[in-house]
Short mmCIF file of C-alpha atoms in Angstrom, two decimals:
data_model
loop_
_atom_site.label_atom_id
_atom_site.label_comp_id
_atom_site.label_asym_id
_atom_site.label_seq_id
_atom_site.Cartn_x
_atom_site.Cartn_y
_atom_site.Cartn_z
CA MET D 1 0.14 -0.14 -0.15
CA ASP D 2 0.99 3.73 -0.70
CA LEU D 3 -0.67 5.10 2.42
CA VAL D 4 -2.65 4.01 5.70
CA LEU D 5 -4.68 6.80 7.67
CA ARG D 6 -4.78 5.12 10.81
CA ASP D 7 -7.31 5.53 13.68
CA ALA D 8 -9.17 7.99 11.33
CA GLU D 9 -13.00 8.88 12.61
CA VAL D 10 -14.74 8.08 9.23
CA VAL D 11 -17.48 10.50 8.15
CA ASP D 12 -18.07 8.64 4.78
CA GLY D 13 -20.47 11.05 3.02
CA THR D 14 -23.36 9.04 2.97
CA GLY D 15 -25.04 10.84 5.86
CA GLY D 16 -24.65 7.86 8.31
CA PRO D 17 -23.18 7.85 11.60
CA SER D 18 -19.27 8.37 11.58
CA TYR D 19 -16.82 5.24 12.53
CA ARG D 20 -13.44 4.81 13.57
CA ALA D 21 -11.18 3.11 10.95
CA ASP D 22 -7.81 2.17 9.43
CA VAL D 23 -8.04 3.00 5.66
CA ALA D 24 -5.65 2.34 3.37
CA LEU D 25 -4.70 4.13 0.02
CA ASP D 26 -3.07 2.70 -3.05
CA GLY D 27 -2.45 3.74 -6.83
CA GLY D 28 -5.18 7.07 -6.14
CA ARG D 29 -7.64 4.72 -4.95
CA ILE D 30 -9.05 3.78 -1.42
CA ALA D 31 -7.93 0.21 -1.20
CA ALA D 32 -9.00 -1.06 2.52
CA ILE D 33 -11.01 0.20 4.82
CA VAL D 34 -10.68 -1.82 8.42
CA LYS D 35 -13.26 -0.66 10.79
CA GLU D 36 -12.10 -0.54 14.54
CA GLY D 37 -13.35 -4.08 16.34
CA ALA D 38 -13.06 -6.16 12.78
CA ALA D 39 -13.58 -9.70 13.24
CA ALA D 40 -10.62 -11.43 14.89
CA GLY D 41 -7.77 -12.32 12.30
CA CYS D 42 -8.38 -9.25 10.13
CA GLN D 43 -5.10 -7.45 10.15
CA ARG D 44 -4.55 -3.75 10.56
CA PRO D 45 -3.12 -2.48 7.12
CA THR D 46 0.63 -1.73 6.52
CA ALA D 47 1.58 0.91 3.87
CA ARG D 48 5.08 2.47 2.64
CA ARG D 49 3.83 5.06 5.18
CA VAL D 50 1.54 5.05 7.93
CA LEU D 51 0.12 8.44 9.13
CA ASP D 52 -1.58 8.52 12.88
CA VAL D 53 -4.59 10.57 12.40
CA GLU D 54 -6.48 9.89 15.76
CA GLY D 55 -8.86 12.88 16.52
CA LEU D 56 -9.30 13.75 12.89
CA ALA D 57 -12.31 13.13 10.61
CA LEU D 58 -11.76 11.79 7.44
CA SER D 59 -14.16 12.41 4.96
CA PRO D 60 -14.46 12.77 1.01
CA GLY D 61 -13.05 15.82 -0.67
CA PHE D 62 -15.56 18.48 -0.74
CA VAL D 63 -17.39 19.40 -3.93
CA ASP D 64 -17.83 22.80 -4.89
CA MET D 65 -21.04 22.68 -7.01
CA HIS D 66 -20.75 26.52 -8.41
CA ALA D 67 -17.31 27.98 -8.78
CA HIS D 68 -15.60 30.91 -10.68
CA SER D 69 -12.11 29.35 -10.70
CA ASP D 70 -12.20 28.92 -14.90
CA LEU D 71 -9.12 31.01 -15.02
CA ALA D 72 -7.74 30.96 -11.57
CA LEU D 73 -6.98 27.19 -11.96
CA LEU D 74 -4.78 28.30 -14.79
CA ARG D 75 -3.52 31.31 -13.80
CA ASP D 76 -2.48 30.13 -9.98
CA PRO D 77 -1.07 26.66 -9.53
CA ASP D 78 -1.36 27.08 -5.95
CA HIS D 79 -5.34 27.75 -5.66
CA SER D 80 -5.08 27.63 -2.06
CA ALA D 81 -8.45 29.66 -1.76
CA LYS D 82 -10.26 26.10 -2.46
CA ALA D 83 -7.49 23.53 -1.87
CA ALA D 84 -6.79 24.62 1.73
CA GLN D 85 -10.62 24.28 2.20
CA GLY D 86 -10.63 20.83 1.19
CA VAL D 87 -11.98 21.33 -1.88
CA THR D 88 -11.24 18.64 -4.48
CA LEU D 89 -13.34 19.32 -7.26
CA GLU D 90 -15.30 22.03 -8.67
CA VAL D 91 -17.83 22.75 -11.07
CA LEU D 92 -16.85 25.76 -13.28
CA GLY D 93 -18.55 27.31 -16.37
CA GLN D 94 -21.52 28.93 -14.38
CA ASP D 95 -24.16 31.46 -14.83
CA GLY D 96 -24.15 30.95 -18.51
CA LEU D 97 -20.83 32.87 -19.10
CA SER D 98 -17.48 31.25 -19.53
CA TYR D 99 -14.84 30.76 -22.38
CA ALA D 100 -16.08 27.98 -24.24
CA PRO D 101 -17.23 27.23 -26.91
CA ALA D 102 -15.98 30.31 -28.61
CA ASP D 103 -14.12 31.68 -31.67
CA ASP D 104 -11.74 34.54 -32.28
CA ARG D 105 -14.67 36.77 -32.20
CA THR D 106 -16.73 35.95 -29.09
CA GLN D 107 -13.91 34.95 -26.89
CA GLU D 108 -12.71 38.45 -27.04
CA LYS D 109 -16.02 39.98 -25.92
CA ILE D 110 -16.43 37.35 -23.17
CA ARG D 111 -13.40 38.08 -21.71
CA THR D 112 -14.29 41.80 -21.61
CA ALA D 113 -17.83 40.61 -20.25
CA ILE D 114 -16.52 38.82 -16.99
CA SER D 115 -13.21 40.12 -16.30
CA GLY D 116 -14.82 41.08 -12.89
CA TRP D 117 -15.58 37.58 -12.38
CA ASN D 118 -12.24 36.05 -13.33
CA GLY D 119 -9.81 38.71 -14.68
CA GLY D 120 -8.77 37.95 -18.30
CA ALA D 121 -9.75 41.08 -20.03
CA PRO D 122 -8.12 41.67 -23.48
CA GLY D 123 -4.80 42.55 -23.03
CA ASP D 124 -4.31 40.35 -19.80
CA THR D 125 -1.26 37.69 -20.82
CA ASP D 126 -1.72 35.47 -17.49
CA VAL D 127 -3.40 33.25 -19.20
CA ASP D 128 -3.04 31.73 -23.03
CA PHE D 129 -6.54 31.40 -24.31
CA ASP D 130 -5.57 28.61 -26.45
CA TRP D 131 -8.49 26.58 -26.84
CA ARG D 132 -11.87 27.23 -28.53
CA THR D 133 -13.90 23.75 -27.67
CA VAL D 134 -15.16 22.57 -24.35
CA GLY D 135 -12.98 19.56 -25.12
CA GLU D 136 -9.93 21.76 -25.70
CA TYR D 137 -10.66 23.57 -22.32
CA LEU D 138 -10.82 20.23 -20.59
CA ASP D 139 -7.57 19.27 -22.14
CA ARG D 140 -5.88 22.31 -21.15
CA LEU D 141 -6.93 21.31 -17.08
CA ASP D 142 -5.72 17.91 -17.86
CA ARG D 143 -2.22 19.29 -17.95
CA GLY D 144 -2.36 19.48 -14.16
CA VAL D 145 -4.13 22.12 -11.94
CA ALA D 146 -4.50 22.30 -8.30
CA VAL D 147 -7.88 20.37 -8.03
CA ASN D 148 -10.11 18.55 -10.13
CA ALA D 149 -12.74 20.47 -12.40
CA ALA D 150 -16.00 19.39 -14.22
CA TYR D 151 -17.59 21.93 -16.59
CA LEU D 152 -21.03 22.98 -17.67
CA VAL D 153 -21.69 24.40 -21.07
CA PRO D 154 -22.50 27.93 -20.73
CA GLN D 155 -25.94 28.54 -22.72
CA GLY D 156 -24.94 32.77 -22.78
CA THR D 157 -21.79 32.12 -24.28
CA VAL D 158 -23.57 29.57 -26.77
CA ARG D 159 -26.08 32.26 -27.72
CA MET D 160 -23.34 34.72 -27.95
CA TYR D 161 -21.58 32.23 -30.62
CA ALA D 162 -24.80 31.72 -32.63
CA VAL D 163 -27.01 34.71 -32.16
CA GLY D 164 -24.70 37.71 -30.98
CA TRP D 165 -25.63 39.93 -28.38
CA GLU D 166 -29.17 40.74 -29.86
CA ASP D 167 -32.51 40.69 -27.77
CA ARG D 168 -34.68 38.74 -30.25
CA PRO D 169 -35.78 35.40 -30.58
CA ALA D 170 -33.66 32.87 -32.14
CA THR D 171 -33.96 31.87 -35.81
CA ALA D 172 -34.40 28.06 -36.60
CA ALA D 173 -30.45 28.11 -37.82
CA GLU D 174 -29.74 29.64 -34.91
CA LEU D 175 -31.38 27.52 -32.79
CA ASP D 176 -30.16 24.50 -34.72
CA ARG D 177 -26.63 25.66 -34.38
CA MET D 178 -26.95 26.42 -30.48
CA ARG D 179 -28.14 22.69 -30.24
CA GLU D 180 -25.18 21.53 -31.78
CA LEU D 181 -22.96 23.56 -29.51
CA VAL D 182 -24.32 22.38 -26.45
CA ALA D 183 -24.59 18.70 -27.68
CA GLU D 184 -20.79 19.01 -28.87
CA GLY D 185 -19.80 20.43 -25.52
CA LEU D 186 -21.53 17.27 -23.87
CA GLU D 187 -19.99 14.66 -26.19
CA GLN D 188 -16.58 16.44 -25.14
CA GLY D 189 -17.17 16.04 -21.32
CA ALA D 190 -19.17 18.98 -20.13
CA VAL D 191 -21.35 17.69 -17.49
CA GLY D 192 -24.63 19.72 -18.25
CA MET D 193 -25.72 23.47 -19.26
CA SER D 194 -25.95 26.60 -17.20
CA SER D 195 -27.59 29.86 -17.61
CA GLY D 196 -27.52 33.28 -16.13
CA LEU D 197 -30.78 34.62 -16.92
CA THR D 198 -30.04 37.89 -15.51
CA TYR D 199 -26.94 38.40 -17.50
CA THR D 200 -26.64 39.29 -21.33
CA PRO D 201 -27.04 37.79 -23.95
CA GLY D 202 -28.07 34.59 -22.02
CA MET D 203 -31.19 36.44 -20.76
CA TYR D 204 -32.74 37.35 -23.95
CA ALA D 205 -33.47 33.56 -24.33
CA ASP D 206 -37.17 32.62 -23.96
CA ASP D 207 -38.80 29.39 -22.08
CA ALA D 208 -39.14 27.82 -25.62
CA GLU D 209 -35.35 28.38 -26.42
CA LEU D 210 -34.21 27.15 -23.11
CA THR D 211 -36.40 23.98 -23.23
CA GLU D 212 -35.18 22.72 -26.39
CA LEU D 213 -31.51 23.08 -25.10
CA CYS D 214 -32.50 21.64 -22.33
CA ARG D 215 -33.88 18.48 -24.51
CA VAL D 216 -30.74 18.09 -25.55
CA VAL D 217 -29.17 18.07 -22.00
CA ALA D 218 -31.39 15.26 -21.38
CA ARG D 219 -30.51 12.90 -23.78
CA TYR D 220 -26.78 13.14 -22.86
CA GLY D 221 -27.89 12.50 -19.05
CA GLY D 222 -26.72 16.06 -17.91
CA TYR D 223 -28.41 18.71 -15.92
CA TYR D 224 -29.57 22.42 -16.22
CA CYS D 225 -28.15 24.81 -13.79
CA PRO D 226 -29.84 28.27 -14.10
CA HIS D 227 -29.23 31.45 -12.59
CA HIS D 228 -32.77 32.11 -13.18
CA ARG D 229 -34.74 35.35 -13.74
CA SER D 230 -35.19 36.50 -10.26
CA TYR D 231 -33.88 36.41 -6.57
CA GLY D 232 -35.80 39.53 -5.57
CA ALA D 233 -39.48 40.37 -6.62
CA GLY D 234 -40.23 37.51 -8.81
CA ALA D 235 -38.05 34.85 -7.25
CA LEU D 236 -41.01 32.29 -6.83
CA GLN D 237 -42.30 32.67 -10.34
CA ALA D 238 -38.61 32.34 -11.41
CA TYR D 239 -38.33 29.00 -9.70
CA GLU D 240 -41.65 27.66 -11.07
CA GLU D 241 -40.62 28.67 -14.44
CA MET D 242 -37.50 26.61 -14.10
CA VAL D 243 -39.32 23.62 -12.54
CA ALA D 244 -41.77 23.57 -15.34
CA LEU D 245 -39.52 24.05 -18.07
CA THR D 246 -37.23 21.57 -17.07
CA ARG D 247 -40.04 18.68 -16.26
CA ALA D 248 -41.37 19.60 -20.07
CA ALA D 249 -37.86 19.03 -21.22
CA GLY D 250 -37.21 16.06 -19.17
CA CYS D 251 -34.02 17.10 -17.86
CA ALA D 252 -32.59 17.26 -14.22
CA LEU D 253 -32.47 20.60 -12.52
CA HIS D 254 -29.85 22.12 -10.23
CA LEU D 255 -30.44 25.46 -8.72
CA ALA D 256 -27.60 27.76 -8.55
CA HIS D 257 -26.99 29.53 -5.35
CA ALA D 258 -30.64 29.18 -4.43
CA ALA D 259 -31.77 32.11 -2.32
CA MET D 260 -34.88 34.10 -1.68
CA ASN D 261 -33.21 37.71 -1.49
CA PHE D 262 -33.87 41.35 -0.76
CA GLY D 263 -36.72 42.94 1.57
CA VAL D 264 -39.81 41.34 -0.45
CA ASN D 265 -38.40 37.90 0.54
CA LYS D 266 -37.68 38.04 4.19
CA GLY D 267 -38.98 34.84 5.62
CA ARG D 268 -40.37 33.28 2.47
CA ALA D 269 -37.70 30.28 1.94
CA PRO D 270 -40.60 27.98 3.13
CA GLU D 271 -43.02 29.00 0.20
CA LEU D 272 -39.81 28.21 -1.94
CA LEU D 273 -38.99 24.77 -0.23
CA ALA D 274 -42.92 23.85 -0.26
CA LEU D 275 -42.84 24.61 -4.09
CA LEU D 276 -39.77 22.35 -4.37
CA ASP D 277 -41.00 19.45 -2.45
CA ARG D 278 -44.10 19.51 -4.40
CA ALA D 279 -42.25 18.93 -7.71
CA LEU D 280 -40.35 16.30 -5.97
CA ASP D 281 -42.99 14.31 -4.54
CA ALA D 282 -44.51 14.68 -8.45
CA GLY D 283 -41.22 13.07 -9.64
CA ALA D 284 -39.08 15.71 -10.62
CA ASP D 285 -35.09 15.37 -10.43
CA ILE D 286 -34.10 18.67 -8.78
CA THR D 287 -31.30 19.55 -6.47
CA LEU D 288 -29.63 23.05 -5.30
CA ASP D 289 -26.75 24.56 -3.81
CA THR D 290 -25.80 27.32 -1.65
CA TYR D 291 -23.75 29.22 -0.04
CA PRO D 292 -23.57 29.80 3.94
CA TYR D 293 -23.64 33.66 3.84
CA THR D 294 -26.22 36.39 3.53
CA PRO D 295 -24.65 38.92 1.03
CA GLY D 296 -24.63 37.94 -2.72
CA CYS D 297 -21.39 38.92 -5.06
CA THR D 298 -21.71 39.93 -8.73
CA THR D 299 -20.52 42.67 -11.02
CA LEU D 300 -21.80 46.32 -10.57
CA ALA D 301 -22.62 46.09 -14.44
CA ALA D 302 -24.91 43.05 -13.77
CA LEU D 303 -27.64 45.14 -12.07
CA LEU D 304 -28.54 46.99 -15.62
CA PRO D 305 -31.35 46.49 -17.22
CA SER D 306 -31.13 43.78 -20.16
CA TRP D 307 -32.07 46.44 -22.89
CA ALA D 308 -28.82 48.36 -21.81
CA GLY D 309 -26.82 45.27 -22.42
CA GLU D 310 -27.89 44.66 -26.08
CA GLY D 311 -24.93 44.84 -28.52
CA GLY D 312 -22.24 43.69 -25.96
CA PRO D 313 -19.95 45.47 -23.34
CA GLU D 314 -18.66 48.57 -25.87
CA ALA D 315 -22.64 49.33 -26.82
CA VAL D 316 -23.29 49.01 -22.85
CA LEU D 317 -20.41 51.53 -22.51
CA ALA D 318 -21.62 53.64 -25.19
CA ARG D 319 -25.33 53.93 -23.49
CA LEU D 320 -23.45 54.93 -20.22
CA ARG D 321 -21.74 57.83 -21.98
CA ASP D 322 -24.70 59.01 -23.58
CA GLU D 323 -27.04 61.62 -21.31
CA GLU D 324 -30.38 60.32 -22.18
CA SER D 325 -29.52 56.67 -22.61
CA ALA D 326 -28.04 56.77 -18.72
CA GLU D 327 -31.20 58.63 -17.79
CA ARG D 328 -33.24 55.59 -18.75
CA ILE D 329 -30.73 53.44 -17.16
CA ARG D 330 -30.89 55.10 -13.81
CA HIS D 331 -34.69 55.24 -13.49
CA ALA D 332 -34.97 51.45 -14.46
CA LEU D 333 -32.57 50.97 -11.57
CA GLU D 334 -33.78 53.62 -9.00
CA VAL D 335 -37.43 53.65 -9.83
CA THR D 336 -38.70 50.85 -11.64
CA GLY D 337 -36.48 48.07 -10.66
CA SER D 338 -34.34 46.69 -13.48
CA ASP D 339 -34.37 42.87 -14.47
CA GLY D 340 -30.41 42.94 -13.85
CA CYS D 341 -31.55 44.22 -9.89
CA HIS D 342 -34.26 41.37 -9.97
CA GLY D 343 -37.04 43.59 -10.28
CA VAL D 344 -36.39 45.40 -7.24
CA PRO D 345 -35.49 49.13 -7.24
CA VAL D 346 -31.40 49.42 -6.12
CA GLU D 347 -30.63 50.21 -2.79
CA TRP D 348 -27.10 51.94 -2.95
CA ASP D 349 -26.13 51.34 0.49
CA THR D 350 -26.33 47.85 0.15
CA ILE D 351 -23.93 47.86 -2.68
CA GLU D 352 -20.40 47.51 -1.77
CA ILE D 353 -17.46 47.98 -3.94
CA SER D 354 -15.23 44.61 -3.54
CA GLY D 355 -13.02 44.93 -6.60
CA VAL D 356 -11.99 46.92 -9.54
CA GLN D 357 -10.28 46.37 -12.82
CA ASP D 358 -7.83 49.22 -12.87
CA PRO D 359 -5.66 49.76 -10.15
CA ALA D 360 -6.19 53.67 -10.18
CA LEU D 361 -9.32 53.04 -8.83
CA ALA D 362 -8.48 50.91 -5.72
CA SER D 363 -9.57 53.63 -3.27
CA TRP D 364 -13.27 52.98 -4.10
CA VAL D 365 -12.72 49.32 -2.77
CA GLY D 366 -14.63 48.67 0.37
CA ASP D 367 -16.96 51.48 0.58
CA THR D 368 -20.70 51.13 -0.47
CA VAL D 369 -22.04 53.62 -3.70
CA GLN D 370 -24.01 55.56 -0.87
CA GLU D 371 -20.88 56.15 0.90
CA LEU D 372 -18.64 56.96 -2.09
CA ALA D 373 -21.85 59.34 -3.19
CA ASP D 374 -22.03 61.10 0.20
CA ALA D 375 -18.03 61.44 0.57
CA HIS D 376 -17.80 63.21 -2.92
CA GLY D 377 -20.90 65.30 -2.89
CA ARG D 378 -22.87 63.43 -5.67
CA THR D 379 -25.69 61.08 -6.38
CA PRO D 380 -25.58 57.18 -6.05
CA TRP D 381 -26.14 56.92 -9.76
CA ALA D 382 -23.65 59.68 -10.67
CA THR D 383 -21.05 57.54 -8.63
CA ALA D 384 -22.13 54.14 -10.01
CA ARG D 385 -22.38 55.62 -13.53
CA GLU D 386 -18.65 57.14 -13.47
CA LEU D 387 -16.90 53.80 -12.14
CA LEU D 388 -18.93 51.42 -14.51
CA ILE D 389 -17.36 53.56 -17.65
CA ALA D 390 -13.69 54.23 -15.58
CA ASP D 391 -13.49 50.29 -14.92
CA ARG D 392 -14.88 49.51 -18.24
CA LEU D 393 -17.45 47.42 -16.43
CA GLY D 394 -15.04 45.24 -14.62
CA THR D 395 -16.14 46.33 -11.10
CA THR D 396 -17.45 43.74 -8.72
CA ILE D 397 -19.76 44.09 -5.68
CA LEU D 398 -21.07 42.38 -2.54
CA GLN D 399 -24.71 42.88 -2.33
CA HIS D 400 -26.24 42.77 1.31
CA VAL D 401 -29.57 41.53 0.16
CA GLY D 402 -29.90 38.08 1.99
CA HIS D 403 -31.63 37.07 5.12
CA GLU D 404 -30.15 34.48 7.46
CA GLU D 405 -33.34 32.52 8.44
CA ASN D 406 -33.51 31.86 4.79
CA VAL D 407 -30.13 30.94 4.47
CA ARG D 408 -30.50 28.32 7.10
CA ALA D 409 -33.91 27.04 6.15
CA ILE D 410 -32.70 26.15 2.54
CA MET D 411 -29.40 24.39 3.56
CA ARG D 412 -31.53 22.07 5.74
CA HIS D 413 -33.08 20.59 2.51
CA ARG D 414 -33.61 17.33 1.19
CA VAL D 415 -31.62 18.15 -1.92
CA HIS D 416 -29.31 20.81 -0.77
CA THR D 417 -25.63 20.76 -1.61
CA GLY D 418 -22.81 23.44 -1.16
CA GLY D 419 -21.27 25.82 -3.65
CA SER D 420 -19.14 28.75 -2.85
CA ASP D 421 -19.91 31.04 -5.93
CA GLY D 422 -16.39 32.27 -5.31
CA ILE D 423 -15.10 35.40 -7.45
CA LEU D 424 -11.49 35.26 -6.53
CA GLN D 425 -10.94 38.90 -7.89
CA GLY D 426 -10.95 41.89 -6.34
CA ALA D 427 -8.77 43.43 -3.57
CA LYS D 428 -11.79 42.67 -1.27
CA PRO D 429 -13.63 39.65 -2.26
CA HIS D 430 -16.45 37.70 -0.89
CA PRO D 431 -15.00 35.52 1.83
CA ARG D 432 -17.30 32.70 0.51
CA ALA D 433 -14.42 32.40 -2.03
CA TYR D 434 -11.97 31.20 0.82
CA GLY D 435 -14.29 29.83 3.66
CA THR D 436 -17.31 28.19 2.60
CA PHE D 437 -16.68 24.64 3.19
CA PRO D 438 -15.37 25.29 7.05
CA HIS D 439 -17.73 27.80 7.63
CA TYR D 440 -20.49 24.97 6.93
CA LEU D 441 -18.61 22.87 9.30
CA GLY D 442 -17.48 25.08 11.98
CA HIS D 443 -20.22 27.97 12.13
CA TYR D 444 -23.50 25.96 11.03
CA ALA D 445 -22.69 22.16 12.42
CA ARG D 446 -20.47 22.53 15.35
CA GLU D 447 -21.50 25.63 16.85
CA LEU D 448 -25.18 26.28 15.70
CA GLY D 449 -26.39 22.77 15.07
CA VAL D 450 -28.25 23.60 12.18
CA LEU D 451 -27.01 20.14 10.60
CA SER D 452 -25.17 17.36 12.23
CA LEU D 453 -21.79 16.75 11.01
CA GLU D 454 -22.33 13.99 8.91
CA GLU D 455 -25.28 15.40 7.50
CA THR D 456 -22.98 18.35 6.33
CA VAL D 457 -20.44 16.39 5.13
CA HIS D 458 -22.93 14.47 3.29
CA HIS D 459 -24.36 17.50 1.64
CA LEU D 460 -20.55 18.59 0.56
CA THR D 461 -19.51 15.36 -0.64
CA GLY D 462 -21.95 12.48 -1.48
CA ARG D 463 -25.01 14.24 -2.80
CA PRO D 464 -23.04 16.68 -5.38
CA ALA D 465 -20.99 13.87 -6.67
CA ALA D 466 -24.53 12.06 -7.16
CA ARG D 467 -25.76 14.49 -8.70
CA LEU D 468 -22.78 14.81 -11.27
CA ARG D 469 -23.35 10.94 -11.84
CA LEU D 470 -19.87 10.16 -10.62
CA PRO D 471 -19.62 6.55 -9.53
CA ASP D 472 -16.48 6.73 -7.85
CA ARG D 473 -16.37 9.77 -5.94
CA GLY D 474 -18.02 11.38 -2.91
CA LEU D 475 -18.06 8.60 -0.36
CA VAL D 476 -15.15 6.80 1.45
CA ARG D 477 -15.74 3.44 0.24
CA GLU D 478 -13.25 0.74 -1.28
CA GLY D 479 -12.55 1.28 -4.94
CA HIS D 480 -13.37 4.98 -4.63
CA ARG D 481 -10.90 7.77 -5.58
CA ALA D 482 -8.76 8.90 -2.95
CA ASP D 483 -9.84 12.41 -2.74
CA LEU D 484 -10.06 12.92 0.77
CA VAL D 485 -10.28 15.65 3.67
CA LEU D 486 -8.89 15.21 7.28
CA PHE D 487 -10.17 17.88 9.42
CA ASP D 488 -10.51 18.49 13.15
CA PRO D 489 -14.04 18.54 14.15
CA ALA D 490 -13.55 20.49 17.11
CA THR D 491 -11.72 23.42 15.52
CA VAL D 492 -12.33 23.54 11.55
CA ALA D 493 -13.57 27.13 10.82
CA ALA D 494 -13.48 29.67 8.01
CA GLY D 495 -10.63 32.28 8.60
CA ALA D 496 -11.80 34.45 5.89
CA THR D 497 -13.97 37.30 7.23
CA PHE D 498 -15.53 40.61 5.32
CA ASP D 499 -12.41 42.60 6.68
CA ALA D 500 -10.04 40.01 5.78
CA PRO D 501 -11.30 37.70 3.10
CA ARG D 502 -8.50 35.76 2.26
CA THR D 503 -7.31 34.45 5.44
CA PRO D 504 -7.28 30.77 5.18
CA PRO D 505 -9.28 28.05 7.10
CA THR D 506 -8.39 26.43 10.54
CA GLY D 507 -8.35 22.84 11.46
CA ILE D 508 -7.86 21.30 8.12
CA PRO D 509 -4.50 19.71 8.44
CA HIS D 510 -4.38 17.36 5.26
CA VAL D 511 -6.15 17.33 1.85
CA LEU D 512 -5.56 14.42 -0.82
CA ILE D 513 -6.26 14.10 -4.51
CA ASP D 514 -5.67 10.86 -5.97
CA GLY D 515 -4.04 9.62 -3.02
CA LYS D 516 -1.36 12.61 -3.22
CA PHE D 517 -1.28 15.13 -0.38
CA VAL D 518 -2.28 18.86 -1.89
CA ILE D 519 -2.53 19.97 1.63
CA GLU D 520 0.07 18.64 4.13
CA ASP D 521 0.50 19.52 7.80
CA GLY D 522 -1.63 22.88 6.70
CA ARG D 523 0.61 23.71 4.03
CA ARG D 524 0.21 23.79 0.03
CA THR D 525 2.42 21.31 -1.61
CA ASP D 526 3.49 21.49 -4.94
CA VAL D 527 1.42 18.69 -6.14
CA LEU D 528 -0.81 19.43 -9.00
CA ALA D 529 -3.00 16.22 -9.25
CA GLY D 530 -6.27 18.01 -10.23
CA ARG D 531 -7.62 17.19 -14.02
CA SER D 532 -11.06 17.50 -15.54
CA VAL D 533 -13.86 15.43 -14.37
CA ARG D 534 -15.94 14.46 -17.54
CA ARG D 535 -19.48 13.55 -17.83
CA THR D 536 -20.26 9.76 -17.54
CA PRO D 537 -21.78 8.54 -20.27
#
């Protein structure tokens, strides 16, 4: 054997009671599990290396069901933001916007559009964008990255490729091309399709178009992961829309960063959960993910009304510079409630600047738009408009619009999984990027008892692996891949806070991928054992 983890408290990912055992690893897989008190004559396993882990819990590696590390995995081999949390698999291509499939024309536009999420704006040479297809992107990951990664075909990028940035129905030929692109991505290894239905151009697709693409996803056994049309004024209707759409298509549904946000939804999580329970009881295939925090995180440009995004980033900037168009945008934001802001009039004191693309604007980070406006004697809209133009739409924000009672209620649900939605860019990113998984274990399981330790680990491992249809991951079981985490249940905690968002967690001394230590004694090794995890046929 390569390694024996001696006297571990195994929390196996099923949700069942933990047990004490020796766990032997060989060739990147779990070779043997010998429980304490095994039948007489059953020898304890031996290996070239034996590590005494008494007092530590051994669990499967955590699965981040909603990650924005599409470029970070290529740019930063260390990637301790996720590795140190015990994350061994991330699901990329989220919110309908990522970098494949693309051609030269669309890739430059998508790089501009989501530079606030990932960096990588045109002119950024940190990453060589030498892929165009989903398969080529996954091949790039296979050269060796910090953690494993799966990929969702991004519907907004697909629409950009086939239709452009126009707000109109797709033609029959364009819809056929989108079907082809989704099918090609799934054939090349994507696990499903994502949408960002408050982001342009994906939000221009109607339900009929989305249903047709979901039929393709269903044919390949994948799942649809929508950031749906509203988490605010129309949240329940938006959830209902996604449930009905996927049921019509016969497609599995995974609801991205499920939440009931803004003042209109305070205390309304039980209504959402009742809606989902009715659908589940009727036979729907539904899961969801959440992050264990109340603020959200996105780009400042994402708040703009959808009509302002037609034509792509340069057209948005032109409208912001034009006084008449800018006034229309302000009215939509502040009076009627734009679709980009979930149908709720924006409250500028809830919008905190978390990162900028232009270093000259660094002093804007950390304040709300309202605070910046007050400090400069200007209106909030004038302040936001100036920043959007000066930073070329690259500004990221924290949006303080969540409710703790809703967060706790949703995380208890029977189909819940964990996802960080972690944006790693910016001087002051959301701490969820660095703390989601230890925060679940330390704060919500140990301190609050919202879930038991075994339930929490199940939500973060076995359940997401089942959604991804991974037959040999997500459980501590003989024959499964040795993607494992060793943590101290008594001390595990997120170090990241809103004031110090990049602080590493505590209580996670060891993380293994493919049986190799990527975190050892609390420090990042130089191992790059991560690879693409492709759809299981």
